[in-house]
Amino acid sequence: MECIELDSSDFFFDGDAIDNPLDIHLESNSLAGTKAVPDHHRWYAQVHCSNAPDPPPLPGTSYGSRRSSRNVTARSRVPEEVLDSWDKLFLDGYQADLRVSTDDGTEILSHSCVLGIKSPVLRAIIEDAKPNHGFRCIRISGAPSEAVHVFIRFLYSSRFEQEQMKKHVLHLLALSHVFSVPSLKTVCIDQLERNFLSPDNVVDILQLAGLCDAPRLSLVCTRMIIGDFKNICLTDGWKVMRRVNPSLEQELLESLVEADTKRQERAKRMEEKKVYLQLYEAMEALLHICRDGCRTIGPRDQALKGSRAAVCKFPACKGVELLVRHFSACRVRVPGGCANCKRMWQLLELHSRMCFTPDTCKVPLCRHFKEKMQHLGRKEETKWDLLACKVLESRGTMGLISERRKFSTLIKPAGSRDVAPRLVGAI
């Protein structure tokens, strides 16, 4: 019997054509009374089915595509009516062919096809079970009958009651691992992380997470134990774990030591960065005093600004001013010298390491220390260059970029002895 193919462009509704073709096959006998297709409709179909290039997208197409994708995602969710039907199928046991027995003798009617599709482990068990009076019988041990009921219901509709989840979440996590149901395992881990972890049960949950291959849950529990170790080590769970699983206790103690070491190193780095930032502020204040002058101190060829000047924007200016005044008036001439004067000498030498205009620099002794650099040993030179590098790094990213550009333009090739040596380390 012959068949014909109809194109939807031959059909019109309210003057608008349906552009997408519908491949509808009808028997020729059923079309005995139909009329021939008009020629202008055939021409319309040929034009729309040609290989002409697609037109460019209209303005706002990208937004429309994003909105349509969201609509597709929303439509892809399973309607509540469908989930209700799966719940009803399980609760009513209509046409059930499988009995699941628990430790207390409870039997739960279910469907072997549903359980076999959701769990490959259950499929293998069901296939090995022999039918008896139209039913296959399997047994799920090690969990309360209510937990098994919640587990099987989740296989049908992916639903659960929050109170039941709270009561049996540990059993459900174990069941999801034993019977290989990753969707339920994900739900259980999320519920444990959000609602059920506490100092009293975190050790028990950590051990269960190791048995159930839940690395994320193990990490969350470990972080919680490290963060509140003083209280958790006094719980009953910790005492039992020390007796039955000493290797886990050793791992946790090593993690605690490692976390404490990292915390101390981080605090040390922050303190060092604070010191380097203070040194940089001192360098800025020293240059400000020697070049521009401040309200009560400045170069000899400039008048002091006095109280008419605004508040100084350099936070270290006052401290550096006191140090400069002491340095200019100190008369200590004993072995070991004055501690404040030593600090001033170090600031002047550090400035010379960071200065690239010694010929015009107004900071005292800048050129002197530039010349002194040429006679330093390699170890001493490396130490000062590293200190200068750390001080520059304390400024932040934007300061480092400008300093890198300055270095690239001012540092001369190797062999010249009239500029500062190249800084060691990243700038």
CSV table of C-alpha atoms in Angstrom, one decimal:
chain,number,residue,atom,x,y,z
A,1,MET,CA,0.0,0.0,0.0
A,2,GLU,CA,1.4,3.3,-1.0
A,3,CYS,CA,2.1,6.1,1.5
A,4,ILE,CA,2.4,9.8,0.9
A,5,GLU,CA,4.3,12.4,2.9
A,6,LEU,CA,2.6,15.6,3.9
A,7,ASP,CA,4.4,18.8,4.7
A,8,SER,CA,3.0,21.1,7.4
A,9,SER,CA,3.7,24.1,5.1
A,10,ASP,CA,0.6,23.0,3.2
A,11,PHE,CA,-1.6,23.8,6.3
A,12,PHE,CA,-2.5,27.3,7.5
A,13,PHE,CA,-4.1,28.4,10.7
A,14,ASP,CA,-5.5,32.0,10.9
A,15,GLY,CA,-3.3,33.0,8.0
A,16,ASP,CA,0.0,31.8,9.6
A,17,ALA,CA,2.0,28.9,8.3
A,18,ILE,CA,3.7,26.2,10.4
A,19,ASP,CA,7.3,26.3,9.2
A,20,ASN,CA,8.6,23.0,10.5
A,21,PRO,CA,7.7,20.0,8.3
A,22,LEU,CA,5.7,17.1,9.9
A,23,ASP,CA,6.5,13.7,8.4
A,24,ILE,CA,3.0,12.3,8.6
A,25,HIS,CA,2.4,9.1,6.6
A,26,LEU,CA,-1.2,8.4,5.6
A,27,GLU,CA,-2.6,5.5,3.6
A,28,SER,CA,-3.7,6.5,0.1
A,29,ASN,CA,-7.1,4.9,0.4
A,30,SER,CA,-8.0,7.3,3.3
A,31,LEU,CA,-7.4,10.2,1.0
A,32,ALA,CA,-9.7,9.3,-1.8
A,33,GLY,CA,-11.8,12.4,-1.4
A,34,THR,CA,-9.0,14.9,-0.9
A,35,LYS,CA,-8.1,17.6,-3.4
A,36,ALA,CA,-4.8,18.2,-5.0
A,37,VAL,CA,-2.3,20.4,-3.2
A,38,PRO,CA,-2.3,24.0,-4.7
A,39,ASP,CA,0.8,24.9,-6.7
A,40,HIS,CA,1.6,28.1,-4.8
A,41,HIS,CA,1.7,26.1,-1.6
A,42,ARG,CA,4.3,23.7,-3.2
A,43,TRP,CA,6.4,26.7,-4.2
A,44,TYR,CA,6.2,28.0,-0.6
A,45,ALA,CA,7.5,24.7,0.7
A,46,GLN,CA,10.3,24.6,-1.8
A,47,VAL,CA,11.5,28.0,-0.9
A,48,HIS,CA,11.5,27.2,2.8
A,49,CYS,CA,13.3,23.9,2.3
A,50,SER,CA,16.1,25.3,0.2
A,51,ASN,CA,19.7,25.5,1.2
A,52,ALA,CA,19.7,29.3,1.7
A,53,PRO,CA,22.0,30.5,4.5
A,54,ASP,CA,20.4,31.3,7.8
A,55,PRO,CA,19.7,34.9,8.5
A,56,PRO,CA,21.7,36.7,11.3
A,57,PRO,CA,20.2,36.7,14.8
A,58,LEU,CA,17.8,39.4,15.8
A,59,PRO,CA,18.8,41.9,18.6
A,60,GLY,CA,18.3,40.4,22.0
A,61,THR,CA,18.6,36.8,20.7
A,62,SER,CA,21.2,35.9,23.3
A,63,TYR,CA,18.9,37.0,26.1
A,64,GLY,CA,16.1,35.0,24.6
A,65,SER,CA,18.3,31.9,24.3
A,66,ARG,CA,19.3,32.2,27.9
A,67,ARG,CA,15.7,32.6,28.9
A,68,SER,CA,14.6,29.7,26.8
A,69,SER,CA,17.4,27.5,28.2
A,70,ARG,CA,16.1,28.3,31.7
A,71,ASN,CA,12.6,27.4,30.6
A,72,VAL,CA,13.9,24.1,29.2
A,73,THR,CA,15.6,23.4,32.5
A,74,ALA,CA,12.4,24.2,34.4
A,75,ARG,CA,10.4,22.0,32.0
A,76,SER,CA,12.9,19.1,32.4
A,77,ARG,CA,12.0,18.7,36.1
A,78,VAL,CA,9.7,15.8,36.8
A,79,PRO,CA,6.2,17.1,37.5
A,80,GLU,CA,4.8,16.5,41.0
A,81,GLU,CA,2.0,14.4,39.6
A,82,VAL,CA,4.5,11.9,38.2
A,83,LEU,CA,6.3,11.7,41.5
A,84,ASP,CA,3.0,11.2,43.3
A,85,SER,CA,2.2,8.3,40.9
A,86,TRP,CA,5.5,6.6,41.7
A,87,ASP,CA,4.9,7.1,45.5
A,88,LYS,CA,1.4,5.6,45.1
A,89,LEU,CA,2.8,2.7,43.1
A,90,PHE,CA,5.2,1.9,46.0
A,91,LEU,CA,2.8,2.5,48.9
A,92,ASP,CA,-0.1,0.6,47.3
A,93,GLY,CA,2.1,-2.3,46.0
A,94,TYR,CA,0.1,-2.6,42.8
A,95,GLN,CA,1.2,-5.5,40.7
A,96,ALA,CA,4.2,-6.0,43.1
A,97,ASP,CA,6.4,-9.0,42.3
A,98,LEU,CA,9.1,-8.7,45.1
A,99,ARG,CA,9.1,-9.0,48.8
A,100,VAL,CA,11.9,-7.3,50.8
A,101,SER,CA,12.3,-8.6,54.3
A,102,THR,CA,14.1,-6.9,57.1
A,103,ASP,CA,15.7,-8.0,60.4
A,104,ASP,CA,12.5,-7.6,62.4
A,105,GLY,CA,10.4,-9.7,60.0
A,106,THR,CA,8.7,-6.9,58.2
A,107,GLU,CA,8.0,-7.5,54.5
A,108,ILE,CA,7.9,-4.6,52.0
A,109,LEU,CA,6.2,-5.1,48.7
A,110,SER,CA,8.0,-3.6,45.7
A,111,HIS,CA,8.7,-4.1,42.0
A,112,SER,CA,11.8,-5.9,40.9
A,113,CYS,CA,12.1,-3.9,37.7
A,114,VAL,CA,12.2,-0.6,39.6
A,115,LEU,CA,14.8,-1.7,42.2
A,116,GLY,CA,16.9,-3.4,39.5
A,117,ILE,CA,17.0,-0.3,37.4
A,118,LYS,CA,18.0,2.0,40.3
A,119,SER,CA,20.6,-0.3,41.9
A,120,PRO,CA,22.9,-2.7,40.0
A,121,VAL,CA,23.6,-4.6,43.3
A,122,LEU,CA,19.9,-5.2,43.9
A,123,ARG,CA,19.5,-6.3,40.3
A,124,ALA,CA,22.1,-9.0,40.8
A,125,ILE,CA,20.5,-10.1,44.0
A,126,ILE,CA,17.0,-10.2,42.5
A,127,GLU,CA,18.2,-12.2,39.5
A,128,ASP,CA,19.6,-14.8,41.8
A,129,ALA,CA,16.4,-15.1,43.8
A,130,LYS,CA,14.0,-17.8,42.6
A,131,PRO,CA,10.3,-16.9,42.2
A,132,ASN,CA,7.9,-18.5,44.7
A,133,HIS,CA,4.1,-18.2,44.1
A,134,GLY,CA,4.7,-15.3,41.8
A,135,PHE,CA,7.1,-13.4,44.2
A,136,ARG,CA,10.8,-13.1,44.5
A,137,CYS,CA,12.1,-12.7,48.1
A,138,ILE,CA,15.3,-10.8,49.1
A,139,ARG,CA,16.6,-9.7,52.5
A,140,ILE,CA,18.1,-6.4,53.6
A,141,SER,CA,19.9,-6.8,56.9
A,142,GLY,CA,21.7,-4.4,59.3
A,143,ALA,CA,19.2,-1.6,59.2
A,144,PRO,CA,15.8,-0.9,60.9
A,145,SER,CA,12.7,-1.7,58.8
A,146,GLU,CA,11.7,2.0,58.7
A,147,ALA,CA,15.1,2.9,57.2
A,148,VAL,CA,14.7,0.2,54.6
A,149,HIS,CA,11.2,1.5,53.8
A,150,VAL,CA,12.6,5.1,53.3
A,151,PHE,CA,15.4,3.6,51.2
A,152,ILE,CA,13.1,1.8,48.8
A,153,ARG,CA,10.7,4.7,48.6
A,154,PHE,CA,13.6,6.9,47.5
A,155,LEU,CA,14.4,4.4,44.7
A,156,TYR,CA,10.9,5.0,43.4
A,157,SER,CA,10.3,8.7,43.7
A,158,SER,CA,13.6,10.2,45.1
A,159,ARG,CA,11.4,11.5,48.0
A,160,PHE,CA,11.8,11.4,51.7
A,161,GLU,CA,10.4,12.9,54.9
A,162,GLN,CA,12.7,15.2,56.7
A,163,GLU,CA,12.0,13.6,60.1
A,164,GLN,CA,12.7,10.2,58.7
A,165,MET,CA,15.9,11.4,57.1
A,166,LYS,CA,17.0,13.0,60.4
A,167,LYS,CA,16.3,9.7,62.2
A,168,HIS,CA,17.9,7.3,59.8
A,169,VAL,CA,20.5,9.3,57.8
A,170,LEU,CA,23.4,7.2,58.9
A,171,HIS,CA,21.6,3.9,58.0
A,172,LEU,CA,20.6,5.5,54.6
A,173,LEU,CA,24.2,6.5,53.9
A,174,ALA,CA,25.3,2.9,54.6
A,175,LEU,CA,22.5,1.5,52.4
A,176,SER,CA,23.3,3.9,49.5
A,177,HIS,CA,26.9,2.8,49.6
A,178,VAL,CA,26.2,-1.0,49.9
A,179,PHE,CA,23.7,-1.0,47.1
A,180,SER,CA,25.4,1.6,44.9
A,181,VAL,CA,22.8,4.4,44.8
A,182,PRO,CA,24.9,7.6,44.3
A,183,SER,CA,22.0,10.0,44.2
A,184,LEU,CA,20.9,8.9,47.7
A,185,LYS,CA,24.5,9.1,49.0
A,186,THR,CA,24.7,12.7,47.7
A,187,VAL,CA,21.5,13.6,49.6
A,188,CYS,CA,22.7,11.9,52.8
A,189,ILE,CA,26.1,13.7,52.7
A,190,ASP,CA,24.4,17.0,52.1
A,191,GLN,CA,22.0,16.5,55.0
A,192,LEU,CA,24.8,15.5,57.3
A,193,GLU,CA,26.9,18.5,56.4
A,194,ARG,CA,24.0,21.0,56.7
A,195,ASN,CA,22.0,19.7,59.6
A,196,PHE,CA,23.4,16.9,61.7
A,197,LEU,CA,27.1,17.3,62.3
A,198,SER,CA,28.0,18.2,65.9
A,199,PRO,CA,31.0,17.8,68.2
A,200,ASP,CA,29.3,14.8,69.8
A,201,ASN,CA,28.8,12.7,66.6
A,202,VAL,CA,31.5,14.1,64.3
A,203,VAL,CA,34.0,11.3,65.2
A,204,ASP,CA,31.4,8.6,64.5
A,205,ILE,CA,30.4,10.2,61.2
A,206,LEU,CA,34.1,10.5,60.2
A,207,GLN,CA,34.6,6.7,60.6
A,208,LEU,CA,31.4,6.0,58.7
A,209,ALA,CA,32.5,8.3,55.9
A,210,GLY,CA,35.7,6.3,55.6
A,211,LEU,CA,33.8,3.1,55.3
A,212,CYS,CA,31.3,4.5,52.8
A,213,ASP,CA,33.8,6.1,50.5
A,214,ALA,CA,32.7,9.7,51.1
A,215,PRO,CA,35.9,11.8,50.9
A,216,ARG,CA,34.1,15.2,51.0
A,217,LEU,CA,32.3,14.2,54.2
A,218,SER,CA,35.6,13.0,55.7
A,219,LEU,CA,37.2,16.3,54.9
A,220,VAL,CA,34.4,18.3,56.5
A,221,CYS,CA,34.6,16.1,59.6
A,222,THR,CA,38.4,16.4,59.8
A,223,ARG,CA,38.2,20.2,59.6
A,224,MET,CA,35.6,20.3,62.3
A,225,ILE,CA,37.7,18.2,64.6
A,226,ILE,CA,40.8,20.3,64.0
A,227,GLY,CA,38.9,23.5,64.6
A,228,ASP,CA,37.3,22.3,67.9
A,229,PHE,CA,39.8,19.7,69.1
A,230,LYS,CA,39.8,20.6,72.7
A,231,ASN,CA,36.1,19.8,73.1
A,232,ILE,CA,35.9,16.9,70.7
A,233,CYS,CA,38.7,15.0,72.3
A,234,LEU,CA,36.7,14.8,75.5
A,235,THR,CA,33.6,13.2,73.8
A,236,ASP,CA,32.7,9.5,74.1
A,237,GLY,CA,33.1,9.1,70.4
A,238,TRP,CA,36.7,10.1,70.5
A,239,LYS,CA,37.4,7.8,73.5
A,240,VAL,CA,35.9,4.8,71.6
A,241,MET,CA,37.8,5.7,68.5
A,242,ARG,CA,41.1,5.7,70.4
A,243,ARG,CA,40.4,2.2,71.6
A,244,VAL,CA,39.1,0.6,68.4
A,245,ASN,CA,40.9,2.6,65.7
A,246,PRO,CA,44.2,4.0,66.9
A,247,SER,CA,45.5,4.5,63.4
A,248,LEU,CA,42.7,7.1,62.7
A,249,GLU,CA,43.6,8.9,65.9
A,250,GLN,CA,47.2,9.1,64.7
A,251,GLU,CA,46.1,10.5,61.4
A,252,LEU,CA,44.0,13.2,63.1
A,253,LEU,CA,46.8,14.2,65.4
A,254,GLU,CA,49.2,14.5,62.5
A,255,SER,CA,46.6,16.6,60.6
A,256,LEU,CA,46.2,18.8,63.8
A,257,VAL,CA,50.0,19.3,64.0
A,258,GLU,CA,50.1,20.1,60.3
A,259,ALA,CA,47.3,22.6,60.6
A,260,ASP,CA,48.9,24.3,63.6
A,261,THR,CA,52.2,24.5,61.8
A,262,LYS,CA,50.5,26.2,58.8
A,263,ARG,CA,48.7,28.6,61.1
A,264,GLN,CA,52.0,29.6,62.7
A,265,GLU,CA,53.7,30.0,59.4
A,266,ARG,CA,50.8,32.1,58.1
A,267,ALA,CA,51.0,34.3,61.2
A,268,LYS,CA,54.8,34.6,60.8
A,269,ARG,CA,54.4,35.7,57.2
A,270,MET,CA,51.8,38.3,58.2
A,271,GLU,CA,54.0,39.7,60.9
A,272,GLU,CA,57.0,39.8,58.5
A,273,LYS,CA,54.8,41.6,55.9
A,274,LYS,CA,53.8,44.1,58.5
A,275,VAL,CA,57.4,44.8,59.3
A,276,TYR,CA,58.3,45.2,55.6
A,277,LEU,CA,55.4,47.6,55.2
A,278,GLN,CA,56.6,49.6,58.1
A,279,LEU,CA,60.0,49.8,56.6
A,280,TYR,CA,58.6,51.0,53.3
A,281,GLU,CA,56.6,53.6,55.1
A,282,ALA,CA,59.8,54.7,56.8
A,283,MET,CA,61.5,54.9,53.4
A,284,GLU,CA,58.7,57.1,52.0
A,285,ALA,CA,58.8,59.4,55.1
A,286,LEU,CA,62.6,59.7,55.0
A,287,LEU,CA,62.4,60.8,51.3
A,288,HIS,CA,59.6,63.1,52.1
A,289,ILE,CA,61.5,64.8,54.9
A,290,CYS,CA,64.8,65.2,52.9
A,291,ARG,CA,63.2,66.3,49.6
A,292,ASP,CA,60.0,68.2,50.4
A,293,GLY,CA,60.3,68.9,54.1
A,294,CYS,CA,57.5,68.7,56.7
A,295,ARG,CA,56.1,71.1,59.2
A,296,THR,CA,59.0,71.0,61.7
A,297,ILE,CA,61.8,69.4,59.8
A,298,GLY,CA,63.2,69.7,56.2
A,299,PRO,CA,66.2,70.5,54.0
A,300,ARG,CA,68.3,73.6,54.7
A,301,ASP,CA,67.5,75.3,51.4
A,302,GLN,CA,63.7,75.2,52.0
A,303,ALA,CA,61.6,77.0,54.6
A,304,LEU,CA,59.7,74.9,57.1
A,305,LYS,CA,56.0,74.6,56.4
A,306,GLY,CA,55.1,75.1,60.1
A,307,SER,CA,51.5,74.8,61.4
A,308,ARG,CA,50.1,76.3,58.2
A,309,ALA,CA,50.7,72.9,56.4
A,310,ALA,CA,48.0,70.3,56.4
A,311,VAL,CA,48.3,67.1,58.4
A,312,CYS,CA,51.2,65.0,57.1
A,313,LYS,CA,49.9,62.0,55.0
A,314,PHE,CA,53.0,59.9,55.8
A,315,PRO,CA,52.2,57.8,58.9
A,316,ALA,CA,55.9,57.2,59.8
A,317,CYS,CA,56.9,60.8,59.4
A,318,LYS,CA,56.9,61.7,63.1
A,319,GLY,CA,58.9,58.6,64.1
A,320,VAL,CA,61.5,59.2,61.4
A,321,GLU,CA,61.8,62.8,62.4
A,322,LEU,CA,62.6,61.9,66.0
A,323,LEU,CA,65.2,59.4,64.7
A,324,VAL,CA,66.8,62.0,62.4
A,325,ARG,CA,67.0,64.5,65.2
A,326,HIS,CA,68.6,62.0,67.6
A,327,PHE,CA,71.1,60.9,64.8
A,328,SER,CA,72.2,64.4,64.2
A,329,ALA,CA,72.8,65.2,67.9
A,330,CYS,CA,74.0,61.9,69.3
A,331,ARG,CA,77.5,61.9,70.8
A,332,VAL,CA,77.8,58.2,71.8
A,333,ARG,CA,81.3,57.0,70.9
A,334,VAL,CA,81.6,53.7,72.7
A,335,PRO,CA,82.0,50.1,71.2
A,336,GLY,CA,78.6,48.9,70.0
A,337,GLY,CA,77.3,52.4,69.5
A,338,CYS,CA,73.8,53.7,70.0
A,339,ALA,CA,70.9,51.5,69.1
A,340,ASN,CA,68.9,54.3,67.6
A,341,CYS,CA,71.8,55.5,65.5
A,342,LYS,CA,72.3,51.9,64.2
A,343,ARG,CA,68.7,51.9,63.1
A,344,MET,CA,69.2,55.2,61.3
A,345,TRP,CA,72.3,53.8,59.5
A,346,GLN,CA,70.3,50.8,58.4
A,347,LEU,CA,67.5,53.0,57.1
A,348,LEU,CA,69.9,55.1,55.1
A,349,GLU,CA,71.6,52.0,53.6
A,350,LEU,CA,68.3,50.5,52.7
A,351,HIS,CA,67.2,53.7,51.0
A,352,SER,CA,70.4,53.6,48.9
A,353,ARG,CA,69.5,50.1,47.8
A,354,MET,CA,66.1,51.4,46.5
A,355,CYS,CA,67.3,54.7,45.1
A,356,PHE,CA,68.2,55.0,41.4
A,357,THR,CA,69.1,58.7,41.4
A,358,PRO,CA,72.1,59.0,43.8
A,359,ASP,CA,73.5,62.0,41.9
A,360,THR,CA,70.4,64.2,42.6
A,361,CYS,CA,69.1,62.4,45.8
A,362,LYS,CA,68.8,64.7,48.8
A,363,VAL,CA,68.9,61.9,51.4
A,364,PRO,CA,72.2,62.1,53.3
A,365,LEU,CA,74.9,59.5,52.6
A,366,CYS,CA,73.0,58.0,49.6
A,367,ARG,CA,76.0,58.2,47.3
A,368,HIS,CA,78.3,57.0,50.1
A,369,PHE,CA,76.4,53.8,50.5
A,370,LYS,CA,76.2,53.3,46.7
A,371,GLU,CA,80.0,53.3,46.6
A,372,LYS,CA,80.1,51.0,49.6
A,373,MET,CA,78.1,48.4,47.7
A,374,GLN,CA,80.9,47.8,45.3
A,375,HIS,CA,83.1,46.4,48.2
A,376,LEU,CA,80.5,44.2,49.9
A,377,GLY,CA,80.8,40.4,49.9
A,378,ARG,CA,78.4,38.4,47.9
A,379,LYS,CA,76.6,37.1,51.0
A,380,GLU,CA,76.1,40.6,52.5
A,381,GLU,CA,75.0,42.0,49.2
A,382,THR,CA,72.4,39.2,48.7
A,383,LYS,CA,71.1,39.9,52.2
A,384,TRP,CA,70.5,43.6,51.5
A,385,ASP,CA,69.0,42.9,48.1
A,386,LEU,CA,66.6,40.4,49.5
A,387,LEU,CA,65.5,42.9,52.2
A,388,ALA,CA,65.0,45.6,49.5
A,389,CYS,CA,62.9,43.1,47.5
A,390,LYS,CA,60.7,42.2,50.4
A,391,VAL,CA,60.1,45.9,51.2
A,392,LEU,CA,59.1,46.6,47.6
A,393,GLU,CA,56.7,43.6,47.7
A,394,SER,CA,54.9,45.0,50.7
A,395,ARG,CA,53.5,47.8,48.6
A,396,GLY,CA,51.1,45.5,46.7
A,397,THR,CA,50.6,44.5,43.0
A,398,MET,CA,50.4,47.9,41.5
A,399,GLY,CA,53.5,49.1,43.2
A,400,LEU,CA,55.4,46.0,42.1
A,401,ILE,CA,54.4,46.6,38.5
A,402,SER,CA,55.7,50.2,38.6
A,403,GLU,CA,58.9,49.1,40.3
A,404,ARG,CA,59.5,46.4,37.7
A,405,ARG,CA,59.2,48.9,35.0
A,406,LYS,CA,61.6,51.2,36.8
A,407,PHE,CA,64.1,48.3,37.2
A,408,SER,CA,63.8,47.4,33.5
A,409,THR,CA,64.6,51.0,32.4
A,410,LEU,CA,67.3,51.9,35.0
A,411,ILE,CA,69.3,48.7,35.6
A,412,LYS,CA,72.4,48.6,33.4
A,413,PRO,CA,74.0,45.6,31.9
A,414,ALA,CA,76.3,43.4,34.0
A,415,GLY,CA,79.8,44.9,34.4
A,416,SER,CA,78.8,48.5,35.2
A,417,ARG,CA,79.6,49.4,38.8
A,418,ASP,CA,77.7,52.7,39.2
A,419,VAL,CA,74.2,51.3,39.9
A,420,ALA,CA,72.7,49.1,42.5
A,421,PRO,CA,73.0,45.4,41.9
A,422,ARG,CA,70.0,43.5,40.7
A,423,LEU,CA,67.5,42.5,43.4
A,424,VAL,CA,67.4,38.9,44.4
A,425,GLY,CA,64.0,37.2,44.1
A,426,ALA,CA,60.7,38.1,42.5
A,427,ILE,CA,59.8,41.8,42.5
